[in-house]
Amino acid sequence: MNTKKKALITGANRGIGYAIAQGLLKADFQVIIGSRNLEKAKKAAEKLNSPLVNAVEIDIAEDKSIHKAFDDLNGEIDRLDILVNNAGIYPDNGFDILTIDRDLLIKTLNVNTFGAIKTTQIFLPLLEKTDKARVINYSSGYGQLAGLSADVPSYCLSKLTLNGATIMLADALASKNITVNAVDPGWVSSDMGGENAPKTVEQGADTAVWLATVERVKESGKLWRDRSEIAY
């Protein structure tokens, strides 16, 4: 039986998610690349060129897809040590809080917030099978109360709500020895952050890799940036 720790990262075919996969592979984890497009997940897995990497199709906007991903993995792995809810969208270009429509607000919350909640719920049976499992939610400075911007309406609200979900999930899972934390990666040069961002994807991945690999995580329900707790 494979005794290596196992990690699933959503949205891991590129950007920060791929960098997290690289970091956890270096830490000797079995890494599962999650993507809503299976071929892209497989290509990303092939680039990592390791027998410890495999791929799964998971569209976190659809419960059916999350359930299928669970079923696919449940036959391959005996437990899940780390779940990184990284997948997300940033669709606010051209809108502000006065012009954005309800459908776009719902779409963004459905992916960025409800997707992380449902993925955690559905993968809980595998998380429960290991000692001290960890859930890491990818948030943003735009989700902090002091960071809310009227010009980034749906993204800000989705990450603000994700922060709240992190607190509630941490409380609900404390009795199961499962920690839940959120990460603000900062402004990262990626498809989402743009080429002018000052941080590399590796820097954006660092805190999540640290939370996944540090020997003991006492804190749960917290927001982290650069390996330090910050205010919600």
Short mmCIF file of C-alpha atoms in Angstrom, two decimals:
data_model
loop_
_atom_site.label_atom_id
_atom_site.label_comp_id
_atom_site.label_asym_id
_atom_site.label_seq_id
_atom_site.Cartn_x
_atom_site.Cartn_y
_atom_site.Cartn_z
CA MET A 1 0.00 0.00 0.00
CA ASN A 2 1.23 3.52 -0.85
CA THR A 3 1.92 5.22 2.48
CA LYS A 4 2.82 8.62 1.04
CA LYS A 5 0.62 11.55 1.95
CA LYS A 6 -1.93 12.39 -0.71
CA ALA A 7 -3.01 15.85 -1.89
CA LEU A 8 -5.75 16.96 -4.28
CA ILE A 9 -5.42 20.44 -5.76
CA THR A 10 -8.29 21.89 -7.78
CA GLY A 11 -7.44 24.16 -10.70
CA ALA A 12 -3.92 22.71 -10.71
CA ASN A 13 -3.25 22.47 -14.43
CA ARG A 14 -1.65 25.94 -14.44
CA GLY A 15 -0.68 28.97 -12.36
CA ILE A 16 -0.62 28.82 -8.58
CA GLY A 17 -2.30 25.41 -8.50
CA TYR A 18 0.44 23.89 -10.67
CA ALA A 19 3.11 25.52 -8.50
CA ILE A 20 1.47 24.00 -5.41
CA ALA A 21 1.58 20.62 -7.11
CA GLN A 22 5.29 21.09 -7.83
CA GLY A 23 5.96 22.07 -4.22
CA LEU A 24 4.09 19.12 -2.75
CA LEU A 25 5.72 16.71 -5.17
CA LYS A 26 9.13 17.95 -3.97
CA ALA A 27 7.89 17.27 -0.42
CA ASP A 28 7.28 13.64 -1.44
CA PHE A 29 3.48 13.78 -1.63
CA GLN A 30 1.34 11.83 -4.02
CA VAL A 31 -0.23 14.70 -5.98
CA ILE A 32 -3.55 14.72 -7.79
CA ILE A 33 -3.95 17.43 -10.44
CA GLY A 34 -7.57 18.52 -10.55
CA SER A 35 -8.94 20.44 -13.54
CA ARG A 36 -12.34 20.89 -15.14
CA ASN A 37 -10.70 19.68 -18.38
CA LEU A 38 -9.26 16.17 -18.06
CA GLU A 39 -6.86 16.53 -20.99
CA LYS A 40 -5.36 19.69 -19.47
CA ALA A 41 -5.03 17.89 -16.14
CA LYS A 42 -3.26 14.98 -17.82
CA LYS A 43 -0.88 17.28 -19.71
CA ALA A 44 0.01 19.08 -16.49
CA ALA A 45 0.58 15.75 -14.77
CA GLU A 46 2.80 14.58 -17.62
CA LYS A 47 4.92 17.73 -17.33
CA LEU A 48 5.65 16.88 -13.70
CA ASN A 49 6.99 13.55 -14.95
CA SER A 50 6.55 11.50 -11.80
CA PRO A 51 4.78 8.26 -10.90
CA LEU A 52 3.48 10.11 -7.83
CA VAL A 53 1.28 12.39 -9.97
CA ASN A 54 -2.10 11.61 -11.46
CA ALA A 55 -5.00 13.62 -12.85
CA VAL A 56 -8.72 13.91 -12.29
CA GLU A 57 -11.46 15.89 -13.96
CA ILE A 58 -13.31 18.10 -11.49
CA ASP A 59 -15.50 21.09 -12.28
CA ILE A 60 -16.22 22.65 -8.90
CA ALA A 61 -19.19 24.56 -10.31
CA GLU A 62 -21.07 21.28 -10.73
CA ASP A 63 -21.90 18.92 -7.84
CA LYS A 64 -22.19 16.03 -10.31
CA SER A 65 -18.60 16.58 -11.43
CA ILE A 66 -17.30 16.74 -7.86
CA HIS A 67 -19.11 13.51 -6.99
CA LYS A 68 -17.67 11.82 -10.09
CA ALA A 69 -14.15 12.97 -9.16
CA PHE A 70 -14.66 11.53 -5.68
CA ASP A 71 -15.85 8.22 -7.12
CA ASP A 72 -12.90 8.11 -9.52
CA LEU A 73 -10.37 8.73 -6.75
CA ASN A 74 -12.04 6.66 -4.07
CA GLY A 75 -11.03 3.53 -5.92
CA GLU A 76 -7.42 4.70 -6.33
CA ILE A 77 -6.50 6.24 -2.97
CA ASP A 78 -7.24 5.05 0.54
CA ARG A 79 -7.34 8.54 2.08
CA LEU A 80 -6.81 12.24 1.39
CA ASP A 81 -4.38 14.15 3.60
CA ILE A 82 -4.56 17.56 1.92
CA LEU A 83 -7.34 19.26 -0.05
CA VAL A 84 -6.40 22.55 -1.68
CA ASN A 85 -9.45 24.43 -2.93
CA ASN A 86 -7.57 26.57 -5.44
CA ALA A 87 -9.82 26.71 -8.52
CA GLY A 88 -11.58 30.02 -9.06
CA ILE A 89 -12.68 32.69 -11.52
CA TYR A 90 -12.19 36.47 -11.77
CA PRO A 91 -14.92 37.73 -14.12
CA ASP A 92 -15.41 41.34 -13.01
CA ASN A 93 -13.76 43.27 -15.87
CA GLY A 94 -16.07 46.04 -17.00
CA PHE A 95 -18.35 45.86 -13.95
CA ASP A 96 -18.57 47.52 -10.56
CA ILE A 97 -20.96 47.09 -7.65
CA LEU A 98 -23.45 49.48 -9.32
CA THR A 99 -23.53 47.72 -12.69
CA ILE A 100 -22.93 44.01 -12.06
CA ASP A 101 -25.95 41.80 -12.63
CA ARG A 102 -27.32 39.06 -10.42
CA ASP A 103 -26.32 36.24 -12.77
CA LEU A 104 -22.62 37.14 -12.64
CA LEU A 105 -22.72 37.47 -8.85
CA ILE A 106 -24.28 34.02 -8.62
CA LYS A 107 -21.79 32.52 -11.09
CA THR A 108 -18.76 33.80 -9.18
CA LEU A 109 -20.06 32.79 -5.77
CA ASN A 110 -21.02 29.38 -7.15
CA VAL A 111 -17.45 28.69 -8.25
CA ASN A 112 -15.26 30.55 -5.76
CA THR A 113 -17.28 29.93 -2.60
CA PHE A 114 -19.86 27.19 -3.01
CA GLY A 115 -17.40 25.11 -5.05
CA ALA A 116 -14.91 25.02 -2.19
CA ILE A 117 -17.63 24.19 0.33
CA LYS A 118 -19.09 21.36 -1.78
CA THR A 119 -15.68 19.89 -2.63
CA THR A 120 -14.87 19.77 1.09
CA GLN A 121 -18.22 18.18 1.87
CA ILE A 122 -17.99 15.56 -0.84
CA PHE A 123 -14.36 14.61 -0.13
CA LEU A 124 -14.88 14.49 3.63
CA PRO A 125 -15.08 10.66 3.74
CA LEU A 126 -11.52 10.49 2.37
CA LEU A 127 -10.28 13.31 4.61
CA GLU A 128 -11.68 11.48 7.62
CA LYS A 129 -9.56 8.43 6.83
CA THR A 130 -6.29 10.13 7.73
CA ASP A 131 -4.96 11.65 10.92
CA LYS A 132 -4.90 15.44 11.00
CA ALA A 133 -6.12 16.15 7.46
CA ARG A 134 -5.85 19.72 6.21
CA VAL A 135 -8.08 21.82 3.96
CA ILE A 136 -6.59 24.94 2.39
CA ASN A 137 -8.90 27.46 0.72
CA TYR A 138 -7.46 29.97 -1.72
CA SER A 139 -8.76 33.40 -0.80
CA SER A 140 -7.51 36.92 -1.56
CA GLY A 141 -6.71 40.27 -0.04
CA TYR A 142 -9.83 41.35 -1.90
CA GLY A 143 -11.75 39.16 0.54
CA GLN A 144 -10.50 41.01 3.60
CA LEU A 145 -12.90 43.54 5.10
CA ALA A 146 -10.26 46.23 4.59
CA GLY A 147 -9.61 45.07 1.02
CA LEU A 148 -13.11 45.14 -0.47
CA SER A 149 -13.32 47.10 -3.70
CA ALA A 150 -16.45 48.38 -5.43
CA ASP A 151 -14.64 47.83 -8.74
CA VAL A 152 -14.19 44.08 -8.16
CA PRO A 153 -17.67 43.22 -6.92
CA SER A 154 -18.33 39.52 -7.45
CA TYR A 155 -14.75 38.40 -6.79
CA CYS A 156 -14.52 40.40 -3.55
CA LEU A 157 -17.85 39.09 -2.28
CA SER A 158 -16.98 35.51 -3.21
CA LYS A 159 -13.69 35.62 -1.30
CA LEU A 160 -15.24 37.44 1.67
CA THR A 161 -17.82 34.67 1.84
CA LEU A 162 -15.14 32.00 1.40
CA ASN A 163 -13.35 33.45 4.42
CA GLY A 164 -16.55 33.06 6.41
CA ALA A 165 -16.95 29.50 5.16
CA THR A 166 -13.38 28.77 6.25
CA ILE A 167 -14.21 29.83 9.80
CA MET A 168 -17.38 27.72 9.85
CA LEU A 169 -15.75 24.65 8.30
CA ALA A 170 -12.90 24.88 10.80
CA ASP A 171 -15.39 24.89 13.65
CA ALA A 172 -17.44 22.03 12.18
CA LEU A 173 -14.37 19.85 11.52
CA ALA A 174 -12.41 20.53 14.71
CA SER A 175 -13.76 17.40 16.38
CA LYS A 176 -12.47 15.34 13.43
CA ASN A 177 -8.93 16.73 13.79
CA ILE A 178 -9.21 18.42 10.38
CA THR A 179 -7.79 21.94 10.12
CA VAL A 180 -9.22 24.43 7.63
CA ASN A 181 -7.34 27.59 6.71
CA ALA A 182 -7.45 30.23 3.99
CA VAL A 183 -4.53 31.70 2.05
CA ASP A 184 -4.10 35.10 0.43
CA PRO A 185 -1.32 34.56 -2.13
CA GLY A 186 -0.92 38.26 -2.83
CA TRP A 187 -0.81 39.75 -6.33
CA VAL A 188 0.60 36.97 -8.48
CA SER A 189 1.72 37.04 -12.09
CA SER A 190 -0.64 34.50 -13.68
CA ASP A 191 -3.52 34.35 -16.11
CA MET A 192 -5.70 35.81 -13.36
CA GLY A 193 -3.25 38.29 -11.85
CA GLY A 194 -1.72 39.57 -15.09
CA GLU A 195 1.89 39.98 -16.15
CA ASN A 196 2.47 43.16 -14.10
CA ALA A 197 1.96 41.43 -10.75
CA PRO A 198 5.07 41.47 -8.51
CA LYS A 199 4.87 37.87 -7.21
CA THR A 200 5.70 34.66 -9.03
CA VAL A 201 3.34 31.70 -8.96
CA GLU A 202 5.90 29.91 -6.78
CA GLN A 203 5.68 32.73 -4.24
CA GLY A 204 1.89 32.57 -4.43
CA ALA A 205 2.02 28.84 -3.75
CA ASP A 206 4.53 28.99 -0.90
CA THR A 207 2.15 29.52 2.03
CA ALA A 208 -0.16 26.72 0.92
CA VAL A 209 2.77 24.32 0.54
CA TRP A 210 3.99 25.37 3.98
CA LEU A 211 0.56 24.83 5.56
CA ALA A 212 0.39 21.40 3.91
CA THR A 213 3.87 20.28 4.95
CA VAL A 214 4.67 21.96 8.28
CA GLU A 215 4.90 19.27 10.92
CA ARG A 216 2.03 20.56 13.01
CA VAL A 217 -0.69 23.10 12.31
CA LYS A 218 -2.35 24.16 15.55
CA GLU A 219 -4.32 27.02 14.05
CA SER A 220 -7.56 26.49 12.16
CA GLY A 221 -10.06 28.92 10.69
CA LYS A 222 -7.37 31.53 10.00
CA LEU A 223 -6.29 33.62 7.00
CA TRP A 224 -2.61 33.49 6.04
CA ARG A 225 -0.24 35.49 3.85
CA ASP A 226 3.50 34.89 3.54
CA ARG A 227 3.33 32.22 6.26
CA SER A 228 1.87 34.71 8.77
CA GLU A 229 -1.68 35.05 10.07
CA ILE A 230 -3.46 38.19 8.90
CA ALA A 231 -6.79 39.78 9.79
CA TYR A 232 -9.99 38.83 8.04
#
